[in-house]
CSV table of C-alpha atoms in Angstrom, one decimal:
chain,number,residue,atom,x,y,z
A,1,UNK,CA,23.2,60.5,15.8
A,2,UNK,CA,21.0,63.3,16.5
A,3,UNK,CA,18.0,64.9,14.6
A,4,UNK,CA,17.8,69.0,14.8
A,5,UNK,CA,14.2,68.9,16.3
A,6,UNK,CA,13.3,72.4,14.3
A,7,UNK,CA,13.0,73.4,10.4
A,8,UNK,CA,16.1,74.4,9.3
A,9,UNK,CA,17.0,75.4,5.7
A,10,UNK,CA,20.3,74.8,4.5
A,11,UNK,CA,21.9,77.1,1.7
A,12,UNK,CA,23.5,74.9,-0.7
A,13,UNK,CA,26.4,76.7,-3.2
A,14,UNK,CA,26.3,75.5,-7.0
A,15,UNK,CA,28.1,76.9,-9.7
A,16,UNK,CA,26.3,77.3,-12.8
A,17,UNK,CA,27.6,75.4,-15.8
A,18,UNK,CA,26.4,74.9,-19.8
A,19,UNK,CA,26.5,72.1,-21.3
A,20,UNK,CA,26.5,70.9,-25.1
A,21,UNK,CA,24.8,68.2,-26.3
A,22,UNK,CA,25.4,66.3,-29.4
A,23,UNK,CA,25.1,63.1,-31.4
A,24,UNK,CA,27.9,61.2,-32.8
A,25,UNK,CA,25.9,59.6,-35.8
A,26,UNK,CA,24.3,62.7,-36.8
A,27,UNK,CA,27.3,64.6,-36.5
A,28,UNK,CA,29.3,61.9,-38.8
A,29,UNK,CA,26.9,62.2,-41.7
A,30,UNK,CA,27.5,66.0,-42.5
A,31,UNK,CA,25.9,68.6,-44.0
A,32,UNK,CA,25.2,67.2,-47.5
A,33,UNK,CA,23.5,63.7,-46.0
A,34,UNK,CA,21.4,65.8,-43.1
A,35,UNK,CA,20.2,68.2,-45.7
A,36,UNK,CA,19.1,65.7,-48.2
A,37,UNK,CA,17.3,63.5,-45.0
A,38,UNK,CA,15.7,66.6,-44.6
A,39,UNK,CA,14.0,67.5,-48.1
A,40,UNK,CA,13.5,64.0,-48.9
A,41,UNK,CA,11.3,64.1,-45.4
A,42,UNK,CA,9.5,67.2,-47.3
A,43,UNK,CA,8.7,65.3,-50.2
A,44,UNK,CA,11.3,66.7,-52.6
A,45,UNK,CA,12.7,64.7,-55.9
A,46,UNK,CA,16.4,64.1,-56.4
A,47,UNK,CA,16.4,67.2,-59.3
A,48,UNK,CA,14.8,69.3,-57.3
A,49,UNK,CA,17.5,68.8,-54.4
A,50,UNK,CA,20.2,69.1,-56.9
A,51,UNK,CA,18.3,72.8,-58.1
A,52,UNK,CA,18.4,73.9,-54.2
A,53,UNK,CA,21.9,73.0,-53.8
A,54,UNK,CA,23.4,73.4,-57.2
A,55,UNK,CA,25.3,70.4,-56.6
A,56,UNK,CA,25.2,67.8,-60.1
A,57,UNK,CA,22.7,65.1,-59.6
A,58,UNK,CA,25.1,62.7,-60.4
A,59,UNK,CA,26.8,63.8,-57.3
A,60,UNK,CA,23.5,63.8,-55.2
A,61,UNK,CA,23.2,59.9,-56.7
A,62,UNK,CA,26.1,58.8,-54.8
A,63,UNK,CA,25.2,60.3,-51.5
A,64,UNK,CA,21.9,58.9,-51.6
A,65,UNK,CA,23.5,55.5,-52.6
A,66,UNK,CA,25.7,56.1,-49.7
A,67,UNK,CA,22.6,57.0,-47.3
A,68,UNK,CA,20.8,53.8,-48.5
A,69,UNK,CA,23.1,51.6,-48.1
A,70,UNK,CA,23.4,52.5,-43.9
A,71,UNK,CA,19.6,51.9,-44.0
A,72,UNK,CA,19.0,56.0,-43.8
A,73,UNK,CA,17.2,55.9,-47.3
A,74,UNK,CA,15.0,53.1,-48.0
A,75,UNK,CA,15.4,51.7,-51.6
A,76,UNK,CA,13.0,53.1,-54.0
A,77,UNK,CA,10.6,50.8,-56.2
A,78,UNK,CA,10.4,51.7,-59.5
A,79,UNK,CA,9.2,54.9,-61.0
A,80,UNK,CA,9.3,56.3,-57.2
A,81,UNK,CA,11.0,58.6,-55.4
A,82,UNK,CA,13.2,58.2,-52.9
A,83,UNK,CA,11.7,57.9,-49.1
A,84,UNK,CA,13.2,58.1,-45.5
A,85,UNK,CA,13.9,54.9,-43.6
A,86,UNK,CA,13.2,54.9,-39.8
A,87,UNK,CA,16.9,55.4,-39.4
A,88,UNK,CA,16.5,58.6,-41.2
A,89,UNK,CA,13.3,59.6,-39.9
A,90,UNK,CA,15.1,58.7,-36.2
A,91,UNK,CA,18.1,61.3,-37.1
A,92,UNK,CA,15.6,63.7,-37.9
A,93,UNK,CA,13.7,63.5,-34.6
A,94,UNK,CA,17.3,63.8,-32.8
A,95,UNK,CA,18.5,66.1,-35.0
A,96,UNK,CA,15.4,68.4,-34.0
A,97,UNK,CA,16.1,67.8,-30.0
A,98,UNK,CA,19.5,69.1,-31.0
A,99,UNK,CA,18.1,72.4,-32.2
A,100,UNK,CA,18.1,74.0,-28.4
A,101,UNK,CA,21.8,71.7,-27.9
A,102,UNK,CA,23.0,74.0,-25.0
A,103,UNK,CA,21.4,73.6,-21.6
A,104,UNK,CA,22.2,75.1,-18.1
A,105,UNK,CA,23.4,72.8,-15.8
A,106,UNK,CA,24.6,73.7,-11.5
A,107,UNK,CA,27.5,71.3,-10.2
A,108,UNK,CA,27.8,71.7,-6.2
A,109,UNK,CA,30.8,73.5,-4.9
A,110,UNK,CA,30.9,72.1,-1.7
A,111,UNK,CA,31.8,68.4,-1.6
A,112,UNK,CA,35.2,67.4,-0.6
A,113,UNK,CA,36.1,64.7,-3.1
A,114,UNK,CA,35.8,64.9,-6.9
A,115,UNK,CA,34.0,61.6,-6.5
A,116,UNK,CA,31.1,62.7,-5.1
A,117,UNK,CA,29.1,65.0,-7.4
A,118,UNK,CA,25.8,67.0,-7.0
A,119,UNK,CA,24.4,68.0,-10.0
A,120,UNK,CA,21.2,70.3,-10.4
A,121,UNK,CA,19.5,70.3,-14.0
A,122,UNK,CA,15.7,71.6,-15.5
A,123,UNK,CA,15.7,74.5,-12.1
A,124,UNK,CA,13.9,77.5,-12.9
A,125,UNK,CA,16.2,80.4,-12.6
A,126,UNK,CA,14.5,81.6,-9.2
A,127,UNK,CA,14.6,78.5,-7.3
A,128,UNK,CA,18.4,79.3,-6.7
A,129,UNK,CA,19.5,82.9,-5.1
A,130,UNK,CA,22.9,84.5,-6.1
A,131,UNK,CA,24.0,85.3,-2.7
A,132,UNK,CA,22.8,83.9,1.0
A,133,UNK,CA,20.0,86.6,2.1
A,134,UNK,CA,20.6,88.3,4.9
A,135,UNK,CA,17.9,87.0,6.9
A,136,UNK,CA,15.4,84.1,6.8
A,137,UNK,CA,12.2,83.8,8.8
A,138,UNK,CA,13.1,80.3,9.5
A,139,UNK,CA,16.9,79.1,10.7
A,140,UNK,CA,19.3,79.0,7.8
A,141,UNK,CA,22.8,77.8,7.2
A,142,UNK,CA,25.5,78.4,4.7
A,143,UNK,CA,27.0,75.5,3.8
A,144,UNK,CA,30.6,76.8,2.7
A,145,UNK,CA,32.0,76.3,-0.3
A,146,UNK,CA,35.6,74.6,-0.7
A,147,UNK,CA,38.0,75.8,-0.2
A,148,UNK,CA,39.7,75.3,-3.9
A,149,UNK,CA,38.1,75.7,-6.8
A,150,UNK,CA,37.8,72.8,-9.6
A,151,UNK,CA,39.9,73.5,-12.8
A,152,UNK,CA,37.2,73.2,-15.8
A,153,UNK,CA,38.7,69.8,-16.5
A,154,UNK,CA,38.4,68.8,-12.9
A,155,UNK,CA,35.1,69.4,-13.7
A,156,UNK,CA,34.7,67.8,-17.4
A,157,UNK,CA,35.7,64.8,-15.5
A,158,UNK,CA,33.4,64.8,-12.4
A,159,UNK,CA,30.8,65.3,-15.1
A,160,UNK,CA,31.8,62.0,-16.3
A,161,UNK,CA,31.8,60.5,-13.0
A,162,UNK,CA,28.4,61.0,-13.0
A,163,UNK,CA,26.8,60.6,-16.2
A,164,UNK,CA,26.8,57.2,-16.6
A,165,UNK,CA,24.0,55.3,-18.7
A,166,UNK,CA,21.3,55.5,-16.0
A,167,UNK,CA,22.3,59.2,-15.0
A,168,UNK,CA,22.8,60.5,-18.9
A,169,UNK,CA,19.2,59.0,-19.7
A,170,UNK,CA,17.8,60.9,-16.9
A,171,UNK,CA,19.3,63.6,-17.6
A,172,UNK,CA,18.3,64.2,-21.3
A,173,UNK,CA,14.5,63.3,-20.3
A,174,UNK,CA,14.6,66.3,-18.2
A,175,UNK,CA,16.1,68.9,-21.0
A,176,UNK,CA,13.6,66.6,-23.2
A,177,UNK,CA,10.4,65.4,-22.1
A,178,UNK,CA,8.2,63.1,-24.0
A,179,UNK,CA,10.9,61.9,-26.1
A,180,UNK,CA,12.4,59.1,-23.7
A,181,UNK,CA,12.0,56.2,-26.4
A,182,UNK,CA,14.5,58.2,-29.2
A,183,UNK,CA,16.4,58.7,-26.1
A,184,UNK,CA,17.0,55.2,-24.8
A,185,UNK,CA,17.4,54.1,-28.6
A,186,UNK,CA,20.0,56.6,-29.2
A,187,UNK,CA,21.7,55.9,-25.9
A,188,UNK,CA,25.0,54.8,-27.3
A,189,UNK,CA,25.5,58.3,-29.7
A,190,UNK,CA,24.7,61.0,-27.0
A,191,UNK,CA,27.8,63.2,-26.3
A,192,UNK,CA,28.5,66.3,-24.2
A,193,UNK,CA,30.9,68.8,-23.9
A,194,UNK,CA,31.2,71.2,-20.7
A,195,UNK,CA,31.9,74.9,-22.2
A,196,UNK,CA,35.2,76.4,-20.3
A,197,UNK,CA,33.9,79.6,-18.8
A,198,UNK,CA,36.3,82.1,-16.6
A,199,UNK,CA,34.7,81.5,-13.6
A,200,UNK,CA,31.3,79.8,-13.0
A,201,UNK,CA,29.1,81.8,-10.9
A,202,UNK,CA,28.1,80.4,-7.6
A,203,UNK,CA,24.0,80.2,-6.7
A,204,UNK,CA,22.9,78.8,-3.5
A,205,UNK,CA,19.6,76.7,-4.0
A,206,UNK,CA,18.1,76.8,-0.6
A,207,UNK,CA,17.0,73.1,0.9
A,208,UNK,CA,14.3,72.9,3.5
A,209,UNK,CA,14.5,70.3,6.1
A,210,UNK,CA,11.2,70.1,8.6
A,211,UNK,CA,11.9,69.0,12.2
A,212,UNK,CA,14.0,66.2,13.0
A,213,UNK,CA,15.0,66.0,9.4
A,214,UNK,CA,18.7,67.4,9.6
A,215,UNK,CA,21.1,64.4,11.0
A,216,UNK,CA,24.0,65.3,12.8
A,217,UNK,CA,26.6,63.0,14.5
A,218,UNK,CA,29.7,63.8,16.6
A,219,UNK,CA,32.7,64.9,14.6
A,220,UNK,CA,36.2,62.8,14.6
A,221,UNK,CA,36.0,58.4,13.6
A,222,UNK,CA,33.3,58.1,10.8
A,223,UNK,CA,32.6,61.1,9.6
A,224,UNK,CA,32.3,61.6,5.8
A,225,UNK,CA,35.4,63.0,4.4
A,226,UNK,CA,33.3,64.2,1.3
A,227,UNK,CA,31.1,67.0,3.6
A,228,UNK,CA,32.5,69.9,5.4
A,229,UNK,CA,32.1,70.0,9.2
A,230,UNK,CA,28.8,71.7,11.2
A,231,UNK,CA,29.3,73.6,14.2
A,232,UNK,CA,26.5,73.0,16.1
A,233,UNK,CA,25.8,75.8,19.4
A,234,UNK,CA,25.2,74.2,22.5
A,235,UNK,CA,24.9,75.6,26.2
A,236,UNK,CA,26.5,73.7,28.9
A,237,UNK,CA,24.4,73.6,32.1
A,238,UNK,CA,26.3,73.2,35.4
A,239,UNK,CA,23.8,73.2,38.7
A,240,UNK,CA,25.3,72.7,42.2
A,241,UNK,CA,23.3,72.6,45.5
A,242,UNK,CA,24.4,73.5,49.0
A,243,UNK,CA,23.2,74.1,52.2
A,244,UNK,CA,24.3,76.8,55.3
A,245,UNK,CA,25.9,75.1,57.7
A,246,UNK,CA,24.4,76.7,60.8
A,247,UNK,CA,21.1,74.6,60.0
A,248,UNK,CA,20.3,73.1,63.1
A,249,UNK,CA,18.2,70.4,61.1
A,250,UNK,CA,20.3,67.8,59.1
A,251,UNK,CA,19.9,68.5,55.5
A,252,UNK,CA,19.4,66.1,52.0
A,253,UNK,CA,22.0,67.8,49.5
A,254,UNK,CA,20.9,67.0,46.0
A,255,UNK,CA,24.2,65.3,43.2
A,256,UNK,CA,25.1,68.3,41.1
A,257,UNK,CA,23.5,68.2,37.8
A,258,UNK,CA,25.2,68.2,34.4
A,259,UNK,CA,23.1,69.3,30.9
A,260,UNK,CA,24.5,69.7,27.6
A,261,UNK,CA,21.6,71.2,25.8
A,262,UNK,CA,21.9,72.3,21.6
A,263,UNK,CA,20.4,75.9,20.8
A,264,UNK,CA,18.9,74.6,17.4
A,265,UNK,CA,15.7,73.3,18.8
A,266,UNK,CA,17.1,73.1,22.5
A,267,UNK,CA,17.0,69.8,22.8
A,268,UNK,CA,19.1,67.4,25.3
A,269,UNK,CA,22.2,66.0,24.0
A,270,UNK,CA,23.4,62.8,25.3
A,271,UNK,CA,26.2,63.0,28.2
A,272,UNK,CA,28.8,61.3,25.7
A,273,UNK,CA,28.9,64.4,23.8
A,274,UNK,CA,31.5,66.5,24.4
A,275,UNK,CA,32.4,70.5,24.3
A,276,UNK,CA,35.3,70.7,21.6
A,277,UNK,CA,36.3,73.9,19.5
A,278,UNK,CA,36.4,74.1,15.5
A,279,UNK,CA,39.4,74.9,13.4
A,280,UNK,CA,39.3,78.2,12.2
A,281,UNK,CA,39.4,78.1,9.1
A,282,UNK,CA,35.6,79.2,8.2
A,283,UNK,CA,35.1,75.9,6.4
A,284,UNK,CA,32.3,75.0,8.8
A,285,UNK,CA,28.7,74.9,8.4
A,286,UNK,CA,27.9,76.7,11.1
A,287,UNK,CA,23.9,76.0,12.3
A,288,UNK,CA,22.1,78.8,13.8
A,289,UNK,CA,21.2,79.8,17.6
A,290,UNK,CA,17.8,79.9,18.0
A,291,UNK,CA,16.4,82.8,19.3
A,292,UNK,CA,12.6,81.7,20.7
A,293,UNK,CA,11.0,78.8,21.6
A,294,UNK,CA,10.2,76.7,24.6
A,295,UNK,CA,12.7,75.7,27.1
A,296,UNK,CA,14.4,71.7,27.1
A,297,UNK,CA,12.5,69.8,29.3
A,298,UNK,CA,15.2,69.2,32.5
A,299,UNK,CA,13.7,67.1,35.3
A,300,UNK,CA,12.9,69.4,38.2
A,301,UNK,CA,14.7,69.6,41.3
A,302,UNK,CA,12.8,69.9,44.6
A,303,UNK,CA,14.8,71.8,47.1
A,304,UNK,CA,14.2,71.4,51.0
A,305,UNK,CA,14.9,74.5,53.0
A,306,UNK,CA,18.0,76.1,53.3
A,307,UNK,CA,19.0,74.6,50.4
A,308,UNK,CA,20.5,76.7,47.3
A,309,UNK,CA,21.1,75.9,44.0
A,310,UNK,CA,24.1,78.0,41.6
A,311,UNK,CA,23.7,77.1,38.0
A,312,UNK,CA,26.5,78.2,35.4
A,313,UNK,CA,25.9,78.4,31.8
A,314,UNK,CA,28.6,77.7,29.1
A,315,UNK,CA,27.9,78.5,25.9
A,316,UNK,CA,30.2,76.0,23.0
A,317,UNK,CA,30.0,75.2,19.5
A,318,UNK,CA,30.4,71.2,18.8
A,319,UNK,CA,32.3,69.8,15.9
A,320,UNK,CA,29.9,67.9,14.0
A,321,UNK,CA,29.9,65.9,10.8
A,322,UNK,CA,26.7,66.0,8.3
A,323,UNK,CA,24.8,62.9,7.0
A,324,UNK,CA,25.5,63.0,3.5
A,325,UNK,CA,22.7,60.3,2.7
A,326,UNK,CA,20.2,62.3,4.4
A,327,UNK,CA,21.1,65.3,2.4
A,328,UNK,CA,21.3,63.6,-0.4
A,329,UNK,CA,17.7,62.0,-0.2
A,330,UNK,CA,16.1,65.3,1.0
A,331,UNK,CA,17.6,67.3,-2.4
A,332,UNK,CA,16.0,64.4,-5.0
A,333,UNK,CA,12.9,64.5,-2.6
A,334,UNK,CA,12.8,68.4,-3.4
A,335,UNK,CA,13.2,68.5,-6.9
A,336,UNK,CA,12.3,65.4,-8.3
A,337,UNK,CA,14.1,64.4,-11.6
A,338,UNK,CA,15.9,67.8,-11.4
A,339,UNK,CA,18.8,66.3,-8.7
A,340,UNK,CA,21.3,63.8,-9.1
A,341,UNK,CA,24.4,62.2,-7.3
A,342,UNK,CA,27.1,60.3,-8.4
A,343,UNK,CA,27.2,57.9,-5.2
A,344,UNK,CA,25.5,55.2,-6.0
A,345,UNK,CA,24.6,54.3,-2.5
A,346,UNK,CA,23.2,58.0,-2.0
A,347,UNK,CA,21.9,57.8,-5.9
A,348,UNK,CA,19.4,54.5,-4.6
A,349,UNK,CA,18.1,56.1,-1.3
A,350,UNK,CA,17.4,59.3,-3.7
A,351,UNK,CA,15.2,57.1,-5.1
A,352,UNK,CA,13.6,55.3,-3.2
């Protein structure tokens, strides 16, 4: 592995999304039952309900029969009117979460495997940009977006990939806080629907990672299939010494020196890492050069006379592959509540 010793901000594409909640229950009662929950909750009579709708009281008996009998209605004592059980008085709290049932949600485009989801929910509309900006005071990456889009039903069932119980909960606390109790109770009823749109827009929510943050390792055996590739700049550093041979003193000639050295915070790379060239196919998140800064620290060299030294710089890009985990942990870290992941290994570092 190696940590980028230097801030770097990674551009993260999401395509925006709206969801539609709903509640089986609620929905199963109809119009008639919700409308009656509601007036009885405002204190009207049975006559007064069947004046407002002009259906026949008779009528209006049944349904209320009907509403007590599933513990909606509590049975009225004698000479009383009708009153709302707490089933009733709960439909009527989820009923009025339901008013506002459409809510903006961002799914990433840039995972590799429908298994692996990224979902953003709650953002303000600023904290994501609709295009990469130009430039950025500090170093910025695109990471690209894949290379095929999702079909919306693709996408329905990622959604369900991800939304289990523990997820789902989560979820709704964020479109609705304060109510996590009628949540949790109603659990078992929430629905959703994903709306088809033509084509989702994509919005790049920018994540900042401070130095030695952003985890790289060498591309090839291990690396996550679900993350695009990095391309990491480095510059090869070649010194050789030598020495004129018409000294007439004998002469110490330093070992050549070898330095592999990446341009992101210019720090040393190990000597197992190895130059190697990216596909190109653009599908590469490609890390910036850094233009300032101080130089790596490379051991000095002391020359004795009549010695020279030739150095030869290489500049490469190495394949690298991300640490999903990492990015994972550093999203939830950055918008708390607001970022969730269907891996549930990734999901318990997120929060922890």
């Amino acid at each position: 592995m190696i940590q980028v010793n230097e801030a770097v901000t990674l551009l993260l594409p999401f395509q925006c999304h709206t969801l539609r909640l709903s509640h089986r229950l609620l929905k199963s009662l109809g119009g008639v039952s919700r409308f009656m929950l509601r007036a009885l909750d405002d204190g009207l009579t049975l006559g007064q309900v069947a004046e407002v709708t002009g259906l026949h009281e008779a009528a209006l008996g049944r349904q209320l029969v009907f509403l007590s009998q599933h513990g909606f209605v509590d049975e009225p004592a004698e000479g009383r009117a009708p009153a709302l059980g707490e089933r009733g008085r709960r439909m009527l709290a989820v009923e009025r979460l339901l008013h506002h049932d459409r809510h903006s949600i961002w799914l990433d485009a840039f995972t590799l495997r429908q298994q692996v989801v990224f979902m953003l929910a709650g953002l303000e509309p600023a904290a994501l940009l609709p295009e990469p900006p130009a430039a950025c005071q500090s170093l910025a990456a695109v990471m690209p977006c894949r290379a095929q889009p999702y079909w919306h039903f693709d996408e329905m069932n990622r959604l369900r990939t991800l939304l289990d119980a523990q997820v789902l909960t989560a979820l709704l606390a964020t479109f609705w806080p304060g109510a996590d109790t009628l949540i949790h109770e109603e659990l078992d009823n929430w629905d959703y629907e994903l709306l088809r749109v033509v084509e989702p827009q994509v919005q790049y929510l920018p994540l900042a990672f401070p130095a030695g943050g952003l985890r790289l390792s060498s591309g090839g055996s291990g690396r996550d299939p679900a993350w695009p590739l990095a391309s990491l700049p480095v510059l090869e550093l070649e010194t050789r010494f030598s020495c004129d041979q018409a000294l007439p003193w004998p002469v110490e000639v330093p070992e050549a020196q070898h330095h592999l050295i990446e341009l992101v915070s210019n720090g040393l790379l190990e000597h197992r890492w190895s130059p190697a060239r990216l596909l190109p196919d653009g599908r590469v998140l490609t890390l910036p050069v850094r233009t300032q800064g101080a130089a790596p620290d490379l051991t000095p060299v002391a020359l004795p006379a009549g010695v020279a030294a030739f150095v030869k710089a290489r500049p490469h890009r190495l394949t690298c592959s991300l640490d999903g985990s990492a990015i994972a942990a550093r999203l939830a870290q950055a918008h708390p509540n607001q970022a969730f992941c269907s891996d549930g290994r990734k999901r318990e570092e997120m929060a922890a």
